[in-house]
Amino acid sequence: MSTPHNAANVGDIAERILLPGDPLRAKHIAETFLEGTKLYTDIRNVYGYTGKYKGIPVSVQATGMGIPSFSIYVHELINVYGVKKLIRVGSCGGMHKDVKLRDVVIAQGVTTDSSIVHQVFGGAVNYALIANFDLLEKAVINAKKLNTPVKVGNIICTDRFYNDYYDVNGIFGDGKRSLNEKLVQYGILAVEMETAALYLLAAQGGVQGLGLFTVSDHLLTHEEVPPHERETTFDDMVKIALETAIEN
């Protein structure tokens, strides 16, 4: 059985999966790190592959950009295809002074301006979006084994990429701080657009979810990794994710 968005049959997708947004990044991961790779979907040119990493089946599925696109793929992966470990491997915008270009960030928790939590809980509670601790712990240990420094903490997942609201001064009545500055004051490390949905859907489905990111641009320094390099230069993050995915 396939879905309107995924040509895979049940059994084509492994219980362990990496989730880049970019289809070309999915292709790069599959061709670079997996053996015996099979393309199981290319609907809408959103690629999904299954192969083996160190003898263990692992899939890689592109998800597109933003919570709505991401949620469609992840809902189906959990509820139709039976995926149990989902690790997002994406890019993010650095916000904190301690986060540098090309650093690897692991989302211990996610703050969001999306209405996704409100839609589920109707405003009755402010549900906390957190990583699966087992995956989080293993990712940190694997990063140390690979000699790859990581930053672990809170990120913000936003619905708008071009968001002038974050650049308006004086929101808080003191005429000095922007919302970005206040977020950084409260420990936000980086910004991206999907992981709130991952942590919410993983909790709903009783499965494991974790978000890993490489800093592709920085809101403070205005540095950025050229787009054509983003598919192939984030391999440190991918190695951490793969080593974490295959552990029991």
PDB file of N, CA, C and O in Angstrom, residues 160-188:
ATOM      1  N   ARG A 160       7.378  31.133   9.519  1.00  0.00           N
ATOM      2  CA  ARG A 160       7.705  32.096   8.468  1.00  0.00           C
ATOM      3  C   ARG A 160       9.219  32.245   8.346  1.00  0.00           C
ATOM      4  O   ARG A 160       9.895  32.559   9.323  1.00  0.00           O
ATOM      5  N   PHE A 161       9.724  32.060   7.133  1.00  0.00           N
ATOM      6  CA  PHE A 161      11.158  32.267   6.881  1.00  0.00           C
ATOM      7  C   PHE A 161      11.451  33.760   6.768  1.00  0.00           C
ATOM      8  O   PHE A 161      12.366  34.270   7.404  1.00  0.00           O
ATOM      9  N   TYR A 162      10.666  34.460   5.956  1.00  0.00           N
ATOM     10  CA  TYR A 162      10.807  35.909   5.826  1.00  0.00           C
ATOM     11  C   TYR A 162       9.871  36.546   6.846  1.00  0.00           C
ATOM     12  O   TYR A 162       8.690  36.750   6.580  1.00  0.00           O
ATOM     13  N   ASN A 163      10.405  36.834   8.020  1.00  0.00           N
ATOM     14  CA  ASN A 163       9.565  37.206   9.150  1.00  0.00           C
ATOM     15  C   ASN A 163      10.007  38.543   9.713  1.00  0.00           C
ATOM     16  O   ASN A 163      10.905  38.607  10.547  1.00  0.00           O
ATOM     17  N   ASP A 164       9.386  39.629   9.251  1.00  0.00           N
ATOM     18  CA  ASP A 164       9.775  40.953   9.716  1.00  0.00           C
ATOM     19  C   ASP A 164       9.439  41.172  11.186  1.00  0.00           C
ATOM     20  O   ASP A 164      10.019  42.025  11.843  1.00  0.00           O
ATOM     21  N   TYR A 165       8.501  40.368  11.726  1.00  0.00           N
ATOM     22  CA  TYR A 165       8.136  40.503  13.140  1.00  0.00           C
ATOM     23  C   TYR A 165       9.344  40.327  14.039  1.00  0.00           C
ATOM     24  O   TYR A 165       9.483  40.997  15.062  1.00  0.00           O
ATOM     25  N   TYR A 166      10.255  39.445  13.657  1.00  0.00           N
ATOM     26  CA  TYR A 166      11.419  39.186  14.490  1.00  0.00           C
ATOM     27  C   TYR A 166      12.429  40.332  14.457  1.00  0.00           C
ATOM     28  O   TYR A 166      13.350  40.376  15.225  1.00  0.00           O
ATOM     29  N   ASP A 167      12.267  41.270  13.557  1.00  0.00           N
ATOM     30  CA  ASP A 167      13.231  42.359  13.422  1.00  0.00           C
ATOM     31  C   ASP A 167      12.690  43.701  13.913  1.00  0.00           C
ATOM     32  O   ASP A 167      13.345  44.727  13.789  1.00  0.00           O
ATOM     33  N   VAL A 168      11.491  43.699  14.437  1.00  0.00           N
ATOM     34  CA  VAL A 168      10.885  44.945  14.898  1.00  0.00           C
ATOM     35  C   VAL A 168      11.343  45.238  16.324  1.00  0.00           C
ATOM     36  O   VAL A 168      11.147  44.420  17.221  1.00  0.00           O
ATOM     37  N   ASN A 169      11.935  46.381  16.534  1.00  0.00           N
ATOM     38  CA  ASN A 169      12.368  46.778  17.875  1.00  0.00           C
ATOM     39  C   ASN A 169      11.196  47.335  18.676  1.00  0.00           C
ATOM     40  O   ASN A 169      10.213  47.828  18.122  1.00  0.00           O
ATOM     41  N   GLY A 170      11.305  47.222  19.974  1.00  0.00           N
ATOM     42  CA  GLY A 170      10.320  47.849  20.834  1.00  0.00           C
ATOM     43  C   GLY A 170       9.060  47.039  21.078  1.00  0.00           C
ATOM     44  O   GLY A 170       8.098  47.572  21.612  1.00  0.00           O
ATOM     45  N   ILE A 171       9.060  45.761  20.699  1.00  0.00           N
ATOM     46  CA  ILE A 171       7.874  44.927  20.899  1.00  0.00           C
ATOM     47  C   ILE A 171       7.509  44.849  22.375  1.00  0.00           C
ATOM     48  O   ILE A 171       6.333  44.805  22.742  1.00  0.00           O
ATOM     49  N   PHE A 172       8.535  44.866  23.205  1.00  0.00           N
ATOM     50  CA  PHE A 172       8.304  44.627  24.620  1.00  0.00           C
ATOM     51  C   PHE A 172       8.209  45.919  25.427  1.00  0.00           C
ATOM     52  O   PHE A 172       8.276  45.906  26.646  1.00  0.00           O
ATOM     53  N   GLY A 173       8.075  47.033  24.744  1.00  0.00           N
ATOM     54  CA  GLY A 173       7.795  48.283  25.419  1.00  0.00           C
ATOM     55  C   GLY A 173       9.013  49.018  25.949  1.00  0.00           C
ATOM     56  O   GLY A 173       8.876  50.085  26.523  1.00  0.00           O
ATOM     57  N   ASP A 174      10.215  48.439  25.733  1.00  0.00           N
ATOM     58  CA  ASP A 174      11.389  49.154  26.238  1.00  0.00           C
ATOM     59  C   ASP A 174      12.140  49.861  25.117  1.00  0.00           C
ATOM     60  O   ASP A 174      13.150  50.524  25.348  1.00  0.00           O
ATOM     61  N   GLY A 175      11.682  49.692  23.865  1.00  0.00           N
ATOM     62  CA  GLY A 175      12.289  50.394  22.750  1.00  0.00           C
ATOM     63  C   GLY A 175      13.673  49.919  22.394  1.00  0.00           C
ATOM     64  O   GLY A 175      14.370  50.573  21.619  1.00  0.00           O
ATOM     65  N   LYS A 176      14.105  48.787  22.956  1.00  0.00           N
ATOM     66  CA  LYS A 176      15.489  48.359  22.754  1.00  0.00           C
ATOM     67  C   LYS A 176      15.612  46.968  22.134  1.00  0.00           C
ATOM     68  O   LYS A 176      16.424  46.756  21.264  1.00  0.00           O
ATOM     69  N   ARG A 177      14.806  46.036  22.621  1.00  0.00           N
ATOM     70  CA  ARG A 177      15.027  44.640  22.242  1.00  0.00           C
ATOM     71  C   ARG A 177      14.092  44.188  21.127  1.00  0.00           C
ATOM     72  O   ARG A 177      12.915  44.522  21.126  1.00  0.00           O
ATOM     73  N   SER A 178      14.625  43.406  20.194  1.00  0.00           N
ATOM     74  CA  SER A 178      13.771  42.698  19.260  1.00  0.00           C
ATOM     75  C   SER A 178      13.407  41.350  19.863  1.00  0.00           C
ATOM     76  O   SER A 178      13.988  40.927  20.871  1.00  0.00           O
ATOM     77  N   LEU A 179      12.448  40.676  19.259  1.00  0.00           N
ATOM     78  CA  LEU A 179      12.077  39.351  19.748  1.00  0.00           C
ATOM     79  C   LEU A 179      13.258  38.387  19.655  1.00  0.00           C
ATOM     80  O   LEU A 179      13.483  37.575  20.550  1.00  0.00           O
ATOM     81  N   ASN A 180      14.030  38.484  18.569  1.00  0.00           N
ATOM     82  CA  ASN A 180      15.217  37.635  18.450  1.00  0.00           C
ATOM     83  C   ASN A 180      16.142  37.802  19.642  1.00  0.00           C
ATOM     84  O   ASN A 180      16.663  36.831  20.190  1.00  0.00           O
ATOM     85  N   GLU A 181      16.369  39.042  20.040  1.00  0.00           N
ATOM     86  CA  GLU A 181      17.277  39.301  21.154  1.00  0.00           C
ATOM     87  C   GLU A 181      16.742  38.704  22.445  1.00  0.00           C
ATOM     88  O   GLU A 181      17.505  38.170  23.257  1.00  0.00           O
ATOM     89  N   LYS A 182      15.442  38.764  22.632  1.00  0.00           N
ATOM     90  CA  LYS A 182      14.868  38.189  23.843  1.00  0.00           C
ATOM     91  C   LYS A 182      14.943  36.666  23.806  1.00  0.00           C
ATOM     92  O   LYS A 182      15.214  36.020  24.826  1.00  0.00           O
ATOM     93  N   LEU A 183      14.726  36.076  22.634  1.00  0.00           N
ATOM     94  CA  LEU A 183      14.859  34.628  22.506  1.00  0.00           C
ATOM     95  C   LEU A 183      16.271  34.173  22.852  1.00  0.00           C
ATOM     96  O   LEU A 183      16.471  33.185  23.565  1.00  0.00           O
ATOM     97  N   VAL A 184      17.256  34.898  22.374  1.00  0.00           N
ATOM     98  CA  VAL A 184      18.650  34.560  22.680  1.00  0.00           C
ATOM     99  C   VAL A 184      18.919  34.719  24.169  1.00  0.00           C
ATOM    100  O   VAL A 184      19.605  33.899  24.794  1.00  0.00           O
ATOM    101  N   GLN A 185      18.362  35.761  24.772  1.00  0.00           N
ATOM    102  CA  GLN A 185      18.516  35.961  26.215  1.00  0.00           C
ATOM    103  C   GLN A 185      18.012  34.748  26.988  1.00  0.00           C
ATOM    104  O   GLN A 185      18.568  34.368  28.014  1.00  0.00           O
ATOM    105  N   TYR A 186      16.974  34.107  26.481  1.00  0.00           N
ATOM    106  CA  TYR A 186      16.390  32.938  27.127  1.00  0.00           C
ATOM    107  C   TYR A 186      17.003  31.624  26.629  1.00  0.00           C
ATOM    108  O   TYR A 186      16.470  30.556  26.891  1.00  0.00           O
ATOM    109  N   GLY A 187      18.111  31.717  25.915  1.00  0.00           N
ATOM    110  CA  GLY A 187      18.887  30.523  25.591  1.00  0.00           C
ATOM    111  C   GLY A 187      18.614  29.871  24.259  1.00  0.00           C
ATOM    112  O   GLY A 187      19.133  28.776  23.985  1.00  0.00           O
ATOM    113  N   ILE A 188      17.811  30.487  23.387  1.00  0.00           N
ATOM    114  CA  ILE A 188      17.557  29.899  22.069  1.00  0.00           C
ATOM    115  C   ILE A 188      18.845  29.919  21.248  1.00  0.00           C
ATOM    116  O   ILE A 188      19.501  30.951  21.115  1.00  0.00           O
TER     117      ILE A 188
END
